[in-house]
C-alpha positions as a printed NumPy array, in Angstrom:
array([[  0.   ,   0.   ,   0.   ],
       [  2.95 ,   2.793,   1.048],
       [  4.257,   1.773,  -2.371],
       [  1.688,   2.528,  -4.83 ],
       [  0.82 ,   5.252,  -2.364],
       [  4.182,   6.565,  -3.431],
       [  4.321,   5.554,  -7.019],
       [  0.88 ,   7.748,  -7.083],
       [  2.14 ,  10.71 ,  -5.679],
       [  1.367,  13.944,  -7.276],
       [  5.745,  14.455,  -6.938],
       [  6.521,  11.115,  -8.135],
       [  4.481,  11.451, -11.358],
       [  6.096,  14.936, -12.318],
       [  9.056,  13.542, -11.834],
       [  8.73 ,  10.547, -14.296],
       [  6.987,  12.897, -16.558],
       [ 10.232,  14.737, -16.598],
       [ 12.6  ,  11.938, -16.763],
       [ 10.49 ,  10.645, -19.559],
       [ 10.344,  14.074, -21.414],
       [ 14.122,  14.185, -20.833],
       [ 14.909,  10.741, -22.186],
       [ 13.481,  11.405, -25.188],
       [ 14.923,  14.878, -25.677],
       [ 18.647,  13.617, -24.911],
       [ 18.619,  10.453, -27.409],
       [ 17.539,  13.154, -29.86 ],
       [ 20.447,  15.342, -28.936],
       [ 22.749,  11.96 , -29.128],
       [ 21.292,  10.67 , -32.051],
       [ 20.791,  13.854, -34.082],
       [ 17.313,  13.745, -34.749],
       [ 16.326,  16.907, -35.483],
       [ 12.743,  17.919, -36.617],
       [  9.575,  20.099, -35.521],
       [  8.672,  17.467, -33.431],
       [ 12.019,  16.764, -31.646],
       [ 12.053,  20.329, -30.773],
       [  8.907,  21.119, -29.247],
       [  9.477,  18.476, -26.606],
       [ 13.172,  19.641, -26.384],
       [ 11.578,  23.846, -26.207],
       [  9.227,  21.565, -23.009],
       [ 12.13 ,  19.896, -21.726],
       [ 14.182,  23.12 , -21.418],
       [ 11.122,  24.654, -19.401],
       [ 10.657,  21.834, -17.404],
       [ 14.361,  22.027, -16.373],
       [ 14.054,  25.83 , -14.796],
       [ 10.913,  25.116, -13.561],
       [ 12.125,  22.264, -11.388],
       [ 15.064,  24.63 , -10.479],
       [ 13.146,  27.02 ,  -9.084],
       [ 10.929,  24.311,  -7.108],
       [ 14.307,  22.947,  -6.144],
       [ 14.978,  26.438,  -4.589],
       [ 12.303,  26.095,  -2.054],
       [ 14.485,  24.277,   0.392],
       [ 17.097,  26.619,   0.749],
       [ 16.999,  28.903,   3.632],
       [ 18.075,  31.797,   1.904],
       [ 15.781,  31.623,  -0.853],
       [ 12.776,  29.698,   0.456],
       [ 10.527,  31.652,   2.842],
       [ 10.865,  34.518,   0.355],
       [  9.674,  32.046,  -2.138],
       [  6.956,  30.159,  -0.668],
       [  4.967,  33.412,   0.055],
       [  4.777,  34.   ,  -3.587],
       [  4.174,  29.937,  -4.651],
       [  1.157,  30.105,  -1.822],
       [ -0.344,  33.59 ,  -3.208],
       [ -0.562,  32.087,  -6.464],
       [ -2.23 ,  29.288,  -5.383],
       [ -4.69 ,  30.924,  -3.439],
       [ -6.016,  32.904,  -6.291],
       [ -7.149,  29.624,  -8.493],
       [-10.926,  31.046,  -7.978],
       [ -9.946,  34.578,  -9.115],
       [ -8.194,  32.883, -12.353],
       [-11.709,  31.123, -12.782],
       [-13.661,  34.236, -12.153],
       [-10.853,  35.844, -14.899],
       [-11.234,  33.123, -17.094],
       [-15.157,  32.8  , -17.522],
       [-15.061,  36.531, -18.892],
       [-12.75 ,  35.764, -20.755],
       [-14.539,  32.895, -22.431],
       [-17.55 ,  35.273, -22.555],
       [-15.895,  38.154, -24.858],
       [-14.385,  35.332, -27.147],
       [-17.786,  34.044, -27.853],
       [-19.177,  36.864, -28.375],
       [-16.345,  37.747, -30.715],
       [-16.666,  34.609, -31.893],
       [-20.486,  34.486, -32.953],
       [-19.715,  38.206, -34.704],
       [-16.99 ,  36.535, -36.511],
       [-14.999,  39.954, -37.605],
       [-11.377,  37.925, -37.996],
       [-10.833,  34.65 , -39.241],
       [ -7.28 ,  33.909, -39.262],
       [ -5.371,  31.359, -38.846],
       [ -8.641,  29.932, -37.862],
       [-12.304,  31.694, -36.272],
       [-11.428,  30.598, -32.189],
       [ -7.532,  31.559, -31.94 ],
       [ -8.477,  34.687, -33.68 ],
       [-11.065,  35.588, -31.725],
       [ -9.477,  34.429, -28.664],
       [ -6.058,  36.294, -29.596],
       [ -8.148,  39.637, -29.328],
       [ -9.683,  39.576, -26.356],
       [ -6.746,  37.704, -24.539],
       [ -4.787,  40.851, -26.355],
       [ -7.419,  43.017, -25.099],
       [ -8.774,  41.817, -21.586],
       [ -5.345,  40.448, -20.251],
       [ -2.503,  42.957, -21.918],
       [ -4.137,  45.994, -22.529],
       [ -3.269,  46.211, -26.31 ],
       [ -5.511,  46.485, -28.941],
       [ -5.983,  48.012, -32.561],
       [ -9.49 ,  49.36 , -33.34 ],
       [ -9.064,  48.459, -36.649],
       [ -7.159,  45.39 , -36.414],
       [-10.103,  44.352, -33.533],
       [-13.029,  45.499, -36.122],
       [-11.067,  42.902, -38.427],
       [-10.558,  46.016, -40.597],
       [ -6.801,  46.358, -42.192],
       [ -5.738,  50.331, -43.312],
       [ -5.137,  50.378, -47.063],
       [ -2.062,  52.647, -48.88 ],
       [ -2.997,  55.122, -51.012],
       [ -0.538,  57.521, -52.893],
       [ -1.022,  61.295, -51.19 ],
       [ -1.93 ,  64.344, -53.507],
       [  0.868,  66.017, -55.572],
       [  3.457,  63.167, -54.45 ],
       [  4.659,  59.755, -54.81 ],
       [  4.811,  58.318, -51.48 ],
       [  2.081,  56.345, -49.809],
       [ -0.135,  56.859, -46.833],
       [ -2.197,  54.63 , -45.072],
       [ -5.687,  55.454, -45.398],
       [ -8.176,  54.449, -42.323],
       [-11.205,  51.883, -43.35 ],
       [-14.501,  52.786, -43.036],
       [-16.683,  51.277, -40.459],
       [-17.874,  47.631, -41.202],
       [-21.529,  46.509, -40.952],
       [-20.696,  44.636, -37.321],
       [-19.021,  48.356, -35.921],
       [-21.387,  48.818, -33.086],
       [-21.423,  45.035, -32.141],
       [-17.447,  44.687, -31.806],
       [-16.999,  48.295, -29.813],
       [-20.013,  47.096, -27.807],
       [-17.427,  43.735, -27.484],
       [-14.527,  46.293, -26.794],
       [-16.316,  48.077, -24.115],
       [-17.718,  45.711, -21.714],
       [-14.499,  43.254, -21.726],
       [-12.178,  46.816, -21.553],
       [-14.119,  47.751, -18.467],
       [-14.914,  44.358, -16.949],
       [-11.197,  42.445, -17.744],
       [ -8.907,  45.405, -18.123],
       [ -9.936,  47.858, -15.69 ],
       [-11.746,  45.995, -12.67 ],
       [-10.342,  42.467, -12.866],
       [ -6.628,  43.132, -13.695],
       [ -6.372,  45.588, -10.989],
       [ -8.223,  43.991,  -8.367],
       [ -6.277,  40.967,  -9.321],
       [ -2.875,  42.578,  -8.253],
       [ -5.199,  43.555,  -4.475],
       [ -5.656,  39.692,  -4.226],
       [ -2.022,  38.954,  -4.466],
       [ -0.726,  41.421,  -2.825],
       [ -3.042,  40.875,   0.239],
       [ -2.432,  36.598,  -0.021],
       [  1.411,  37.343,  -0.206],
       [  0.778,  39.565,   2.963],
       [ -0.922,  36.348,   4.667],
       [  1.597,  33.92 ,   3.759],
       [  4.914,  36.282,   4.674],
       [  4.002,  36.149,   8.332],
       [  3.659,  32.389,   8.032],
       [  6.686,  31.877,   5.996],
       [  9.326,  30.251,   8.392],
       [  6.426,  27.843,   9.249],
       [  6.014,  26.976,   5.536],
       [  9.576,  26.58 ,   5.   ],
       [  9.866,  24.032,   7.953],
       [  6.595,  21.982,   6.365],
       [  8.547,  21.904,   3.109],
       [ 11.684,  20.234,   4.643],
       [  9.761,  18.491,   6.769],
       [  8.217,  16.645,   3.678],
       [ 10.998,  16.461,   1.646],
       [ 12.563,  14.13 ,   4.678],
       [  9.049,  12.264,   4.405],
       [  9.609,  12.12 ,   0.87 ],
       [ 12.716,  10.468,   0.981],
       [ 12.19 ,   8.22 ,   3.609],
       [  9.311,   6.361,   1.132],
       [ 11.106,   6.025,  -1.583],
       [ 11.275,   1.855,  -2.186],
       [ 14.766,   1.656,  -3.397],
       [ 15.888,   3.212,   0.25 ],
       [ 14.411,   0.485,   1.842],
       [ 15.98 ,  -1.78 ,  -0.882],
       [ 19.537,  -0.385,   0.117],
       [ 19.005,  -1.221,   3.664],
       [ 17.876,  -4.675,   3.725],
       [ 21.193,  -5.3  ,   1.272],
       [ 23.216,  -3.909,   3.809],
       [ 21.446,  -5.175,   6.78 ],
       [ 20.341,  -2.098,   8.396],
       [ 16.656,  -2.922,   7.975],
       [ 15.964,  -2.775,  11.772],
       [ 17.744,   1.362,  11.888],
       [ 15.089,   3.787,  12.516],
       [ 15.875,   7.375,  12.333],
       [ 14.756,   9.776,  13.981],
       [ 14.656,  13.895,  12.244],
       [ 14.139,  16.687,  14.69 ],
       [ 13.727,  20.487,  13.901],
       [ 15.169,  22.53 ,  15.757],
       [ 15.562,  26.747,  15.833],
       [ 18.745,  28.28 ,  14.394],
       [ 18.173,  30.603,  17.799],
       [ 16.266,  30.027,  20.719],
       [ 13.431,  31.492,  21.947],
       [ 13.571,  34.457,  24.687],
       [ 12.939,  33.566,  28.213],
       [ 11.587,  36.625,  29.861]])
């Protein structure tokens, strides 16, 4: 039962995900297969790697309660990201079902915009209207301006679009999105040599499941060894 409850841990599976994802990128590198495919999961591989350096970093005491804080705000806003995300889905149907870009392909473009739009701020009226600016030669010379569009029949449906996901995303979400954080982070700071503890704490736990340590043991006979991790302050506490 401990086993499979280890083989099934959330840890253990990331990590054969990433010793799988880095077997295959590695007898590509050997081999010197090189294609589209090959590096995709090499452009994953190469994430994976910093990612699991900066989890790594959690453990040191230098870097880890300033970490943790941040890894437990982010967590705690999972809701707000669902919140975020439904009107988000909202504005790209609606884009969707007015259908003023196409390209590539109807639901990236449309999703494209209002990500553009509701998450970074940036937008083109024209380029959102699905409206391009034509060149025309100016009067008396031979150089070329670019000449605004005139509206399109679905105008008043896309700045109606524009508006509410502008206001509702942009404005109100976004910013009460870095209150959330900021107050979370606030939370978590105060608990963060507590947090750091837990994490070590676990890591020992961690390590102390792992079948092949309790294969090493019985081959060297110290089956029977229990041991025994305490925690203990780098400064005790003040007796008054």
């Amino acid at each position: 039962i401990k086993f499979f409850k280890y083989l099934f841990n959330k840890e253990t599976l990331i990590d054969w995900a990433f010793l799988s994802c880095s077997a295959f990128t590695l007898h590509n590198l050997v081999w010197g297969s090189f294609g589209l495919t090959q590096n995709m999961w090499m452009a994953v591989w190469f994430v994976l790697l910093w990612m699991r350096l900066l989890y790594s970093l959690r453990l040191l005491s230098g870097v880890g309660p300033q970490l943790l804080p941040i890894s437990k705000a982010i967590q705690e806003t999972g809701v707000f990201f669902l919140v975020v995300f439904c009107f988000l889905a909202a504005g790209v149907h609606a884009y969707y079902t007015i259908g003023p870009r196409t390209e590539p392909f109807p639901l990236y473009a449309s999703t494209m915009q209002i990500f553009r739009l509701g998450i970074l701020g940036d937008f083109d009226m024209y380029d959102f209207e699905g409206q391009d600016p034509v060149m025309t030669h100016a009067d008396g010379s031979m150089t070329w301006e670019p000449q605004d569009p005139e509206p399109s029949d679905v105008y008043v449906a896309v700045h109606t679009i524009f508006y509410a996901t502008s206001i509702s995303i942009t404005i109100i979400l976004m910013n009460l999105l870095v209150g959330v954080l900021g107050s979370y982070y606030d939370v978590h700071k105060e608990t963060a040599r507590q947090a750091f503890l837990r994490e070590r704490a676990g890591m020992l736990v961690n390590f102390e499941q792992r079948p092949w340590l309790k294969l090493w043991r019985r081959c060297t006979r110290s089956r029977n060894m229990e041991v025994l991790y305490v925690l203990i302050r780098e400064e005790p506490d003040e007796v008054s």
